[in-house]
PDB file of C-alpha atoms in Angstrom:
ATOM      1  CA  UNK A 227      -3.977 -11.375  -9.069  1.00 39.00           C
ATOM      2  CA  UNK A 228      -2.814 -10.469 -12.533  1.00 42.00           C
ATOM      3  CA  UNK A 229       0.976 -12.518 -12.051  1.00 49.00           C
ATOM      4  CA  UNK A 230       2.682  -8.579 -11.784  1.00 59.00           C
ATOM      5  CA  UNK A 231       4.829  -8.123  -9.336  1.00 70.00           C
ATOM      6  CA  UNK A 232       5.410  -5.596  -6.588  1.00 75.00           C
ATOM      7  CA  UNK A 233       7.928  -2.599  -6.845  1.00 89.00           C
ATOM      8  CA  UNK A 234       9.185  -1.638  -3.312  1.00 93.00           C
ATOM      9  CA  UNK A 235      10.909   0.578  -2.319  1.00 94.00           C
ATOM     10  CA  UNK A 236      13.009  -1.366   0.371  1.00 95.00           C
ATOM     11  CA  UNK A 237      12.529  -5.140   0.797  1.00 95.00           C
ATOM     12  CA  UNK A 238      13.659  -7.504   3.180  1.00 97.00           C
ATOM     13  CA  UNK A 239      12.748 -11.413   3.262  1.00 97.00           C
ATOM     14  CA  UNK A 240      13.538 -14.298   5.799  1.00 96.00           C
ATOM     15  CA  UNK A 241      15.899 -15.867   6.758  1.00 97.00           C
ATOM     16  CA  UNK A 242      18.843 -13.587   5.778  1.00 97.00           C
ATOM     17  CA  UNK A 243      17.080 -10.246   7.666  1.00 98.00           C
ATOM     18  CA  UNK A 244      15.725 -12.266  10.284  1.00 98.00           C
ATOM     19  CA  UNK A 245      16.608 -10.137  13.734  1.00 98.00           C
ATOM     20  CA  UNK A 246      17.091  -6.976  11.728  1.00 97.00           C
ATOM     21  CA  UNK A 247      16.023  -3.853  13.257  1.00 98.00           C
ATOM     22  CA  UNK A 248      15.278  -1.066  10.499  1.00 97.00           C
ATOM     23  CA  UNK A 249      15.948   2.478  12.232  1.00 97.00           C
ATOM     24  CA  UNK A 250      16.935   6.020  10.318  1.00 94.00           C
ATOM     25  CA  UNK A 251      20.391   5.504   9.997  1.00 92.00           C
ATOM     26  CA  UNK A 252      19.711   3.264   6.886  1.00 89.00           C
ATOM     27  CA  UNK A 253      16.385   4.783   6.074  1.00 90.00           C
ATOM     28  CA  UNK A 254      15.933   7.390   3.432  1.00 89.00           C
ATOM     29  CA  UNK A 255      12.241   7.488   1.637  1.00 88.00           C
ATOM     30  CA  UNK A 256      12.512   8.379  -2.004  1.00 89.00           C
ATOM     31  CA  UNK A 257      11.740  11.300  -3.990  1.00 89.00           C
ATOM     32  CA  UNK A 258       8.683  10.285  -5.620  1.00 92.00           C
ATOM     33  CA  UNK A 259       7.201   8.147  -3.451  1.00 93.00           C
ATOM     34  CA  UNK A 260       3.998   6.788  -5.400  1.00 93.00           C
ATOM     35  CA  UNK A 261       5.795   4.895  -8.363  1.00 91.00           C
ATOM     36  CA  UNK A 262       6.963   2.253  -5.774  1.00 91.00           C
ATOM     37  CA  UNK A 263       4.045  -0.149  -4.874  1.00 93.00           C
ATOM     38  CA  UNK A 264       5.254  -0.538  -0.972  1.00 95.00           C
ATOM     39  CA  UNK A 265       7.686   1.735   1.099  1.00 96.00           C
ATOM     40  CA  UNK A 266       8.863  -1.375   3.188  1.00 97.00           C
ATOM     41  CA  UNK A 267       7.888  -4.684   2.161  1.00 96.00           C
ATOM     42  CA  UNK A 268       8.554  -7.530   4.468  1.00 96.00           C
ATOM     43  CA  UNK A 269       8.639 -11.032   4.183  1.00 95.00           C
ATOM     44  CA  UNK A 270       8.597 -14.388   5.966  1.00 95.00           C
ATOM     45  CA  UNK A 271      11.163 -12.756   8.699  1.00 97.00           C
ATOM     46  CA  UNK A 272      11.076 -13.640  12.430  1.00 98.00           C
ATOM     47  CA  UNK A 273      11.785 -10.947  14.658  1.00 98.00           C
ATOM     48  CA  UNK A 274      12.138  -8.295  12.900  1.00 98.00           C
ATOM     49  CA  UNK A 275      11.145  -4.448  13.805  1.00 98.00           C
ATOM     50  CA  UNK A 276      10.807  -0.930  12.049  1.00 98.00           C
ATOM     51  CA  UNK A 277      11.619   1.213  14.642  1.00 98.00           C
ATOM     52  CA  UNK A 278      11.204   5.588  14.527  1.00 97.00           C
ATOM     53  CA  UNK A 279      10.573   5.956  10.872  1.00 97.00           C
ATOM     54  CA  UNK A 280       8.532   8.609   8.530  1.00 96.00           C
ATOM     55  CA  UNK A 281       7.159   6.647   5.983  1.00 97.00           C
ATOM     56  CA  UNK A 282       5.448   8.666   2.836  1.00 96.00           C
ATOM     57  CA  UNK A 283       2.009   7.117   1.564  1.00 95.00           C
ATOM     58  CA  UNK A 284       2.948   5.286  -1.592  1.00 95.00           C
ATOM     59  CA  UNK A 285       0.731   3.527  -3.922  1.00 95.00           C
ATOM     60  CA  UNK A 286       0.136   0.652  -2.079  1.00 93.00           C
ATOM     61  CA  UNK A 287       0.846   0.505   1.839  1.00 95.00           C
ATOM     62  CA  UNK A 288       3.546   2.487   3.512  1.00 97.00           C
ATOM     63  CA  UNK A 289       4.283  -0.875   5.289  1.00 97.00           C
ATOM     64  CA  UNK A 290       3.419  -4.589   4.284  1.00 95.00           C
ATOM     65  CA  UNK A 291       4.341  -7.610   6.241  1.00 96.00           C
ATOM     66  CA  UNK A 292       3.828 -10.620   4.435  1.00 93.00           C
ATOM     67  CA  UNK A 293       3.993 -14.583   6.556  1.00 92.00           C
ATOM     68  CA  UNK A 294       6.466 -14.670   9.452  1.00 95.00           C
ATOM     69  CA  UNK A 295       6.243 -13.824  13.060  1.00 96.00           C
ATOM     70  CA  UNK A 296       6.911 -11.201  15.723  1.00 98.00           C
ATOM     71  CA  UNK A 297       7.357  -8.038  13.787  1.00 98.00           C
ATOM     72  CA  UNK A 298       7.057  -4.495  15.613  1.00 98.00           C
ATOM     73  CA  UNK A 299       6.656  -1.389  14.486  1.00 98.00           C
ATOM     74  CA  UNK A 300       7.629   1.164  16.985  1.00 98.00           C
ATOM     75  CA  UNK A 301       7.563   4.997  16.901  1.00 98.00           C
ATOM     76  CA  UNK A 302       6.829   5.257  13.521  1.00 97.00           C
ATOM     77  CA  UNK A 303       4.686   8.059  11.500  1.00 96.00           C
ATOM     78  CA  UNK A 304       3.399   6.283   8.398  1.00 97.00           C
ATOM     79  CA  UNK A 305       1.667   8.853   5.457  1.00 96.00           C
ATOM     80  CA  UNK A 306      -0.260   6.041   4.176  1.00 96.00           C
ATOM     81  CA  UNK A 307      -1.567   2.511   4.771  1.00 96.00           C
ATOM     82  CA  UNK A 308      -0.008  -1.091   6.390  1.00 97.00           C
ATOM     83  CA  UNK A 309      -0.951  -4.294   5.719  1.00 94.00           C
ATOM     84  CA  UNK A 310      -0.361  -7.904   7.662  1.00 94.00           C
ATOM     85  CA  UNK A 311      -1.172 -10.647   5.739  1.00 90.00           C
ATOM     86  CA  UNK A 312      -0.548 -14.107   5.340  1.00 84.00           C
ATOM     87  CA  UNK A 313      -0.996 -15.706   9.117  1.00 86.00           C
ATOM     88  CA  UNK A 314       1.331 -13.737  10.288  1.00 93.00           C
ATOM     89  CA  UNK A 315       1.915 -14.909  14.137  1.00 95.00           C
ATOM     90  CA  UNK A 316       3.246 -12.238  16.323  1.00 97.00           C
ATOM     91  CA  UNK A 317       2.631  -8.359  15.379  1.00 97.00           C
ATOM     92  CA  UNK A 318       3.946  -5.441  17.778  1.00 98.00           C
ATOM     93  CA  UNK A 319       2.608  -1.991  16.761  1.00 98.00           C
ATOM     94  CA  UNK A 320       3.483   0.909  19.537  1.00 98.00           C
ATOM     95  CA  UNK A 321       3.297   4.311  19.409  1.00 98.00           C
ATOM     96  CA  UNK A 322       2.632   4.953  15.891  1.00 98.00           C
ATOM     97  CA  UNK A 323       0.727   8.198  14.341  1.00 97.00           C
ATOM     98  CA  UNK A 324      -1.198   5.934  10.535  1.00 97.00           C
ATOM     99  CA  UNK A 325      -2.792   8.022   7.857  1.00 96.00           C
ATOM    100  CA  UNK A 326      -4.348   5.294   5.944  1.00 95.00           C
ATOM    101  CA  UNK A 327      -5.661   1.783   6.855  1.00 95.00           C
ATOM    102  CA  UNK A 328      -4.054  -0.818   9.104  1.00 96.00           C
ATOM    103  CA  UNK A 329      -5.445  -4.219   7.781  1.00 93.00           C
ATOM    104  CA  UNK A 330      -4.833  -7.840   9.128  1.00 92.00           C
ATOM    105  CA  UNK A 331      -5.458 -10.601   7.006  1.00 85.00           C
ATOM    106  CA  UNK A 332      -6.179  -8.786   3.717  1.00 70.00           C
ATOM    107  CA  UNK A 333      -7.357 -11.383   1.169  1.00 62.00           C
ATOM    108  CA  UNK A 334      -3.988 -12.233  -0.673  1.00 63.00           C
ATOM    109  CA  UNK A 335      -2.088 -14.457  -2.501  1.00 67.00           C
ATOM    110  CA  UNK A 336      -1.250 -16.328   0.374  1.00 66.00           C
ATOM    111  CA  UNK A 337      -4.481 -17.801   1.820  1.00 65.00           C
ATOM    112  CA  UNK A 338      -5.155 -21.340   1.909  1.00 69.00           C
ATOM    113  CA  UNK A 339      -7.557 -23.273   2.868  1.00 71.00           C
ATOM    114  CA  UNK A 340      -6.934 -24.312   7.002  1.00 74.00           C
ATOM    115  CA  UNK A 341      -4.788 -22.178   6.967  1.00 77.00           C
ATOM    116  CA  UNK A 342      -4.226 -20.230  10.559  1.00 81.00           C
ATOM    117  CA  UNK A 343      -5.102 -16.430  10.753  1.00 86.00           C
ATOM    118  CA  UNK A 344      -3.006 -13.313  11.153  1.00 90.00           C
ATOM    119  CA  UNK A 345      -2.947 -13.527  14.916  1.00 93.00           C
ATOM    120  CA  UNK A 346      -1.183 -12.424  17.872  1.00 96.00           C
ATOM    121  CA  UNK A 347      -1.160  -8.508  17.244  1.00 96.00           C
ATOM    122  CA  UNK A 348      -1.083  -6.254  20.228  1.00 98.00           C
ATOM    123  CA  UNK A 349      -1.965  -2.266  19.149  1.00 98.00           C
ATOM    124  CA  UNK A 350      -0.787   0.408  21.516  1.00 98.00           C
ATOM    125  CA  UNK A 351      -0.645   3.830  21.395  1.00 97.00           C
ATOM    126  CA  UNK A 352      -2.506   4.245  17.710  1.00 97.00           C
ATOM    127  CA  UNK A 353      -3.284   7.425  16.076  1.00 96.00           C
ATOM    128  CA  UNK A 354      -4.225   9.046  13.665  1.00 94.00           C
ATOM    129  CA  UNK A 355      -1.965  12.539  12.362  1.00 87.00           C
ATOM    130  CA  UNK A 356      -5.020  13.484  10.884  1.00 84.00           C
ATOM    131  CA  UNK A 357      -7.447  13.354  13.903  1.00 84.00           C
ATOM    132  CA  UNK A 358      -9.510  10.964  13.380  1.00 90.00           C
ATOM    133  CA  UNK A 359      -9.700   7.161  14.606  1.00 94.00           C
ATOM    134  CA  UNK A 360      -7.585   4.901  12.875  1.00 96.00           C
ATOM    135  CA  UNK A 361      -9.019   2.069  11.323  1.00 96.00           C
ATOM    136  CA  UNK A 362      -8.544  -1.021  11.841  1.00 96.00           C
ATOM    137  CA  UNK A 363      -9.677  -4.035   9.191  1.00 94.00           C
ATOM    138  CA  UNK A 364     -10.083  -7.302  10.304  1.00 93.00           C
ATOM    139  CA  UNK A 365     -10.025 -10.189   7.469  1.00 87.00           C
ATOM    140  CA  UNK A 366      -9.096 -13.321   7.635  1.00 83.00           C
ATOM    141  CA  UNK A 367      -7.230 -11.848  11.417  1.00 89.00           C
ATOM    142  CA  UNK A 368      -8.156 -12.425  14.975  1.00 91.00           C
ATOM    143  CA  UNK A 369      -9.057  -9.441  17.025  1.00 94.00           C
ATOM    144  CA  UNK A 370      -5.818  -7.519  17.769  1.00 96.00           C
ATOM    145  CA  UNK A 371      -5.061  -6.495  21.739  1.00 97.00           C
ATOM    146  CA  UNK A 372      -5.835  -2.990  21.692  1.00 97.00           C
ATOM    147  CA  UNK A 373      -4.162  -0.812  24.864  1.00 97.00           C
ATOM    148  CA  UNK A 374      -4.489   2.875  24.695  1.00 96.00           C
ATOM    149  CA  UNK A 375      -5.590   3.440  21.450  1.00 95.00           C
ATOM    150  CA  UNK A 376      -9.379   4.723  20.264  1.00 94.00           C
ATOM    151  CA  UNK A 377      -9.573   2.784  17.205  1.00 96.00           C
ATOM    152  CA  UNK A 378     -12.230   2.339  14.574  1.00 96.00           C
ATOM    153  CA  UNK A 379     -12.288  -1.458  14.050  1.00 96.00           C
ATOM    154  CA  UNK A 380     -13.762  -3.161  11.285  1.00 94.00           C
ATOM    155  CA  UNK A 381     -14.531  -7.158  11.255  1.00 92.00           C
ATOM    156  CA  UNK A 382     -15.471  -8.162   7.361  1.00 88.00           C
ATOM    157  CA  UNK A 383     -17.347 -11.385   7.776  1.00 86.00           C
ATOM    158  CA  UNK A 384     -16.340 -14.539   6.638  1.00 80.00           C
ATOM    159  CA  UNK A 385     -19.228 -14.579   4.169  1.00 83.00           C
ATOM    160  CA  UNK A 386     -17.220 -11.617   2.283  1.00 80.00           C
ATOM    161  CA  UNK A 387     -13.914 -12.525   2.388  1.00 75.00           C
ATOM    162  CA  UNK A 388     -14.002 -16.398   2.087  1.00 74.00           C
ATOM    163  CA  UNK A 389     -15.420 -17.011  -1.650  1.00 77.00           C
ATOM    164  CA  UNK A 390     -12.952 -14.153  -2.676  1.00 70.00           C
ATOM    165  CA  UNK A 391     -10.727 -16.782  -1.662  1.00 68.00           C
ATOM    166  CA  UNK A 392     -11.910 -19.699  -2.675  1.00 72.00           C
ATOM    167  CA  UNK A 393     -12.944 -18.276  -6.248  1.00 72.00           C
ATOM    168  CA  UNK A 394     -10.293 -15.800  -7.658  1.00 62.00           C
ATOM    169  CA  UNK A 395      -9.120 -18.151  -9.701  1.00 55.00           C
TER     170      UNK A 395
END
């Protein structure tokens, strides 16, 4: 919460990408991955999907989806982390090999009070490159639809997440 702002690598915000699908004909990860905060940083879009990309692990998440609704991520290797935050409504994630963390509803900027949860997500096909069980972190998010995946999933409790909230001010 220090008022800096995020360096990504590729960003694309609502309305004008709404409907975009991101494949590798336009996708080329950089050099030196962990100066940029976020590989691919979206925000407030409506259908929009990421679809057979190798994402590096940079700083902050590989991929973070920010408000909006019906994203997908499809046949995707991410190196590093993805976060969904901000109610998101509507959250596709198929056949994709995560390094890091997938988290829904990380405590951010973007929580208010009454304020719906990330919701909606459906998880299929989730693994890890690595071997192990991805995890899965559960926020201020309702439990995910999880087909075909043996995931590690975490619920924080309200009673952790809430007064960051209410108090980081």
């Amino acid at each position: 919460m220090s008022g800096t702002r995020d360096t990504n690598w590729r960003s694309y915000v609502g309305p004008a990408d709404n409907g975009r699908t991101i494949t590798t004909a336009e996708w080329q990860a950089p050099d030196q991955p962990k100066q940029w905060d976020d590989g691919l940083k979206g925000s407030r879009l409506k259908n929009f999907t990421v679809h057979g990309l190798k994402i590096p692990d940079f700083a902050e998440d590989s991929i973070d989806f920010v408000q909006g609704e019906n994203y997908t991520v499809r046949e995707c290797t991410l190196h590093g982390s993805m976060t969904v935050k901000g109610a998101i409504n509507g959250l596709r994630i198929e056949n994709v090999a995560i390094s890091g963390t997938l988290e829904f509803g990380q405590f951010d900027n973007y929580w208010k009070p009454n304020r719906l949860p990330t919701r909606n997500a459906v998880i299929e096909n989730l693994n890890s490159p690595r071997g192990h069980r991805p995890r899965v972190k559960l926020w201020d998010a309702t439990v995910p639809e999880i087909h075909a995946s043996d995931v590690e999933l975490i619920v924080i409790p309200r009673s952790v997440w809430l007064p960051y909230f209410l108090f980081r001010y």
